[in-house]
């Protein structure tokens, strides 16, 4: 079976970058940790919420890299200071990536009760109608 690409569709011009984003997202290695929600908070805004119990603001980083929102957490190794009889709260390092559409901007990030909230806003471009003149050759 041959792999269909966006280049296989002759009416879709200039979408090669979108195809690369889709492939990169599929390979990003996002596991199930940490769990997250994505909610639509208005017609043009969204909120991503990650459950980051055990992390603090200084052990988390949020960056936008090539139209990808990347949230990383690095766990502190405090196991030498404490003796655990049972350790069921995961606090391992993680990286979560979210592909951002054109016009999506990352707003503020807030930590609240073990949850990291990241707000996104979608700025829809204005519709532009352009008339192309035809000249005689």
PDB file of C-alpha atoms in Angstrom:
ATOM      1  CA  UNK A   1       0.000   0.000   0.000  1.00  0.00           C
ATOM      2  CA  UNK A   2       1.420   3.379  -0.962  1.00  0.00           C
ATOM      3  CA  UNK A   3       1.531   6.237   1.496  1.00  0.00           C
ATOM      4  CA  UNK A   4      -0.657   9.153   0.457  1.00  0.00           C
ATOM      5  CA  UNK A   5       0.936  12.535   0.958  1.00  0.00           C
ATOM      6  CA  UNK A   6      -0.471  16.016   0.597  1.00  0.00           C
ATOM      7  CA  UNK A   7       1.690  16.351  -2.505  1.00  0.00           C
ATOM      8  CA  UNK A   8      -0.473  13.608  -4.056  1.00  0.00           C
ATOM      9  CA  UNK A   9      -3.352  16.063  -4.280  1.00  0.00           C
ATOM     10  CA  UNK A  10      -2.675  18.495  -7.152  1.00  0.00           C
ATOM     11  CA  UNK A  11      -5.073  21.176  -5.839  1.00  0.00           C
ATOM     12  CA  UNK A  12      -3.338  21.500  -2.472  1.00  0.00           C
ATOM     13  CA  UNK A  13      -0.350  23.743  -3.103  1.00  0.00           C
ATOM     14  CA  UNK A  14       2.137  24.771  -0.433  1.00  0.00           C
ATOM     15  CA  UNK A  15       1.017  22.328   2.264  1.00  0.00           C
ATOM     16  CA  UNK A  16       4.330  20.495   2.545  1.00  0.00           C
ATOM     17  CA  UNK A  17       5.081  22.249   5.847  1.00  0.00           C
ATOM     18  CA  UNK A  18       1.765  21.026   7.270  1.00  0.00           C
ATOM     19  CA  UNK A  19       2.650  17.483   6.320  1.00  0.00           C
ATOM     20  CA  UNK A  20       6.002  17.822   8.084  1.00  0.00           C
ATOM     21  CA  UNK A  21       4.229  19.114  11.223  1.00  0.00           C
ATOM     22  CA  UNK A  22       1.876  16.123  11.206  1.00  0.00           C
ATOM     23  CA  UNK A  23       4.750  13.670  10.862  1.00  0.00           C
ATOM     24  CA  UNK A  24       6.754  15.369  13.607  1.00  0.00           C
ATOM     25  CA  UNK A  25       3.747  15.310  15.941  1.00  0.00           C
ATOM     26  CA  UNK A  26       3.185  11.609  15.318  1.00  0.00           C
ATOM     27  CA  UNK A  27       6.823  10.938  16.246  1.00  0.00           C
ATOM     28  CA  UNK A  28       6.957  13.299  19.224  1.00  0.00           C
ATOM     29  CA  UNK A  29       6.773  10.453  21.727  1.00  0.00           C
ATOM     30  CA  UNK A  30       4.003  11.964  23.835  1.00  0.00           C
ATOM     31  CA  UNK A  31       3.170   9.230  26.302  1.00  0.00           C
ATOM     32  CA  UNK A  32       0.297   9.347  28.740  1.00  0.00           C
ATOM     33  CA  UNK A  33       2.274  11.351  31.298  1.00  0.00           C
ATOM     34  CA  UNK A  34       1.376  13.801  32.543  1.00  0.00           C
ATOM     35  CA  UNK A  35      -2.355  13.639  31.863  1.00  0.00           C
ATOM     36  CA  UNK A  36      -3.865  16.765  30.336  1.00  0.00           C
ATOM     37  CA  UNK A  37      -7.124  18.410  29.284  1.00  0.00           C
ATOM     38  CA  UNK A  38      -7.781  20.754  26.386  1.00  0.00           C
ATOM     39  CA  UNK A  39     -10.845  22.939  26.687  1.00  0.00           C
ATOM     40  CA  UNK A  40     -12.333  25.608  24.499  1.00  0.00           C
ATOM     41  CA  UNK A  41     -12.940  28.659  26.670  1.00  0.00           C
ATOM     42  CA  UNK A  42     -14.489  30.859  23.956  1.00  0.00           C
ATOM     43  CA  UNK A  43     -14.851  30.958  20.169  1.00  0.00           C
ATOM     44  CA  UNK A  44     -11.223  32.047  19.855  1.00  0.00           C
ATOM     45  CA  UNK A  45      -9.486  30.765  22.981  1.00  0.00           C
ATOM     46  CA  UNK A  46      -8.374  27.472  24.481  1.00  0.00           C
ATOM     47  CA  UNK A  47      -6.808  26.234  27.700  1.00  0.00           C
ATOM     48  CA  UNK A  48      -4.441  23.316  28.099  1.00  0.00           C
ATOM     49  CA  UNK A  49      -4.300  21.967  31.653  1.00  0.00           C
ATOM     50  CA  UNK A  50      -1.621  19.490  32.740  1.00  0.00           C
ATOM     51  CA  UNK A  51      -1.651  17.582  36.036  1.00  0.00           C
ATOM     52  CA  UNK A  52       1.834  18.344  37.353  1.00  0.00           C
ATOM     53  CA  UNK A  53       1.658  17.328  41.014  1.00  0.00           C
ATOM     54  CA  UNK A  54       5.126  17.346  42.537  1.00  0.00           C
ATOM     55  CA  UNK A  55       6.481  19.981  40.162  1.00  0.00           C
ATOM     56  CA  UNK A  56       6.996  23.663  40.905  1.00  0.00           C
ATOM     57  CA  UNK A  57       7.298  26.671  38.639  1.00  0.00           C
ATOM     58  CA  UNK A  58      11.090  26.424  38.639  1.00  0.00           C
ATOM     59  CA  UNK A  59      11.089  22.769  37.477  1.00  0.00           C
ATOM     60  CA  UNK A  60       8.789  23.449  34.506  1.00  0.00           C
ATOM     61  CA  UNK A  61       9.527  25.222  31.234  1.00  0.00           C
ATOM     62  CA  UNK A  62       7.239  26.321  28.424  1.00  0.00           C
ATOM     63  CA  UNK A  63       8.579  27.217  24.992  1.00  0.00           C
ATOM     64  CA  UNK A  64       7.231  27.709  21.498  1.00  0.00           C
ATOM     65  CA  UNK A  65       9.519  26.084  18.934  1.00  0.00           C
ATOM     66  CA  UNK A  66       8.627  26.127  15.237  1.00  0.00           C
ATOM     67  CA  UNK A  67       4.851  26.340  15.814  1.00  0.00           C
ATOM     68  CA  UNK A  68       4.956  23.731  18.581  1.00  0.00           C
ATOM     69  CA  UNK A  69       4.130  24.440  22.199  1.00  0.00           C
ATOM     70  CA  UNK A  70       6.581  22.372  24.243  1.00  0.00           C
ATOM     71  CA  UNK A  71       6.082  21.897  27.982  1.00  0.00           C
ATOM     72  CA  UNK A  72       8.907  20.200  29.877  1.00  0.00           C
ATOM     73  CA  UNK A  73       9.213  19.120  33.466  1.00  0.00           C
ATOM     74  CA  UNK A  74      12.382  18.028  35.161  1.00  0.00           C
ATOM     75  CA  UNK A  75      12.012  16.198  38.432  1.00  0.00           C
ATOM     76  CA  UNK A  76      14.152  16.936  41.432  1.00  0.00           C
ATOM     77  CA  UNK A  77      16.014  13.989  42.827  1.00  0.00           C
ATOM     78  CA  UNK A  78      15.258  14.273  46.504  1.00  0.00           C
ATOM     79  CA  UNK A  79      15.152  10.505  47.091  1.00  0.00           C
ATOM     80  CA  UNK A  80      18.396  10.632  49.059  1.00  0.00           C
ATOM     81  CA  UNK A  81      16.733  12.968  51.603  1.00  0.00           C
ATOM     82  CA  UNK A  82      13.590  10.869  52.087  1.00  0.00           C
ATOM     83  CA  UNK A  83      12.760   7.240  52.740  1.00  0.00           C
ATOM     84  CA  UNK A  84       9.684   6.059  50.833  1.00  0.00           C
ATOM     85  CA  UNK A  85       7.740   3.001  51.979  1.00  0.00           C
ATOM     86  CA  UNK A  86       5.580   3.372  48.870  1.00  0.00           C
ATOM     87  CA  UNK A  87       6.045   5.816  46.022  1.00  0.00           C
ATOM     88  CA  UNK A  88       2.928   6.063  43.871  1.00  0.00           C
ATOM     89  CA  UNK A  89       3.102   9.728  42.877  1.00  0.00           C
ATOM     90  CA  UNK A  90       4.984   9.972  39.624  1.00  0.00           C
ATOM     91  CA  UNK A  91       7.390  12.887  39.364  1.00  0.00           C
ATOM     92  CA  UNK A  92       9.513  11.811  36.422  1.00  0.00           C
ATOM     93  CA  UNK A  93      10.779  14.073  33.678  1.00  0.00           C
ATOM     94  CA  UNK A  94       8.429  14.703  30.802  1.00  0.00           C
ATOM     95  CA  UNK A  95       7.988  16.580  27.566  1.00  0.00           C
ATOM     96  CA  UNK A  96       4.569  17.338  26.049  1.00  0.00           C
ATOM     97  CA  UNK A  97       4.259  18.881  22.581  1.00  0.00           C
ATOM     98  CA  UNK A  98       1.229  20.505  20.990  1.00  0.00           C
ATOM     99  CA  UNK A  99       1.203  21.645  17.355  1.00  0.00           C
ATOM    100  CA  UNK A 100      -0.123  25.190  17.018  1.00  0.00           C
ATOM    101  CA  UNK A 101      -2.135  26.255  13.996  1.00  0.00           C
ATOM    102  CA  UNK A 102      -1.289  29.439  12.162  1.00  0.00           C
ATOM    103  CA  UNK A 103      -2.542  32.381  14.210  1.00  0.00           C
ATOM    104  CA  UNK A 104      -2.545  30.617  17.598  1.00  0.00           C
ATOM    105  CA  UNK A 105      -0.675  32.577  20.246  1.00  0.00           C
ATOM    106  CA  UNK A 106       0.343  31.349  23.674  1.00  0.00           C
ATOM    107  CA  UNK A 107      -0.850  33.586  26.487  1.00  0.00           C
ATOM    108  CA  UNK A 108      -0.162  33.231  30.173  1.00  0.00           C
ATOM    109  CA  UNK A 109       0.602  30.108  32.173  1.00  0.00           C
ATOM    110  CA  UNK A 110      -0.635  29.685  35.742  1.00  0.00           C
ATOM    111  CA  UNK A 111       0.100  27.025  38.382  1.00  0.00           C
ATOM    112  CA  UNK A 112      -2.857  26.286  40.639  1.00  0.00           C
ATOM    113  CA  UNK A 113      -3.387  23.335  43.001  1.00  0.00           C
ATOM    114  CA  UNK A 114      -0.984  21.019  41.141  1.00  0.00           C
ATOM    115  CA  UNK A 115      -2.384  21.972  37.737  1.00  0.00           C
ATOM    116  CA  UNK A 116      -0.563  23.956  35.065  1.00  0.00           C
ATOM    117  CA  UNK A 117      -2.923  26.032  32.913  1.00  0.00           C
ATOM    118  CA  UNK A 118      -1.679  27.410  29.578  1.00  0.00           C
ATOM    119  CA  UNK A 119      -4.010  29.781  27.727  1.00  0.00           C
ATOM    120  CA  UNK A 120      -4.055  30.015  23.932  1.00  0.00           C
ATOM    121  CA  UNK A 121      -5.724  32.572  21.678  1.00  0.00           C
ATOM    122  CA  UNK A 122      -6.645  32.114  18.038  1.00  0.00           C
ATOM    123  CA  UNK A 123      -6.334  35.224  15.893  1.00  0.00           C
ATOM    124  CA  UNK A 124      -8.277  34.594  12.710  1.00  0.00           C
ATOM    125  CA  UNK A 125      -6.792  36.333   9.680  1.00  0.00           C
ATOM    126  CA  UNK A 126      -8.968  38.692   7.721  1.00  0.00           C
ATOM    127  CA  UNK A 127     -10.437  37.320   4.520  1.00  0.00           C
ATOM    128  CA  UNK A 128      -8.634  38.894   1.593  1.00  0.00           C
ATOM    129  CA  UNK A 129     -10.030  38.855  -1.921  1.00  0.00           C
ATOM    130  CA  UNK A 130      -7.414  39.600  -4.540  1.00  0.00           C
ATOM    131  CA  UNK A 131      -8.179  40.215  -8.210  1.00  0.00           C
ATOM    132  CA  UNK A 132      -5.434  39.232 -10.635  1.00  0.00           C
ATOM    133  CA  UNK A 133      -5.273  41.167 -13.871  1.00  0.00           C
ATOM    134  CA  UNK A 134      -4.785  39.191 -17.050  1.00  0.00           C
ATOM    135  CA  UNK A 135      -2.508  40.808 -19.595  1.00  0.00           C
ATOM    136  CA  UNK A 136      -2.019  39.977 -23.228  1.00  0.00           C
ATOM    137  CA  UNK A 137       1.142  38.053 -23.977  1.00  0.00           C
TER     138      UNK A 137
END
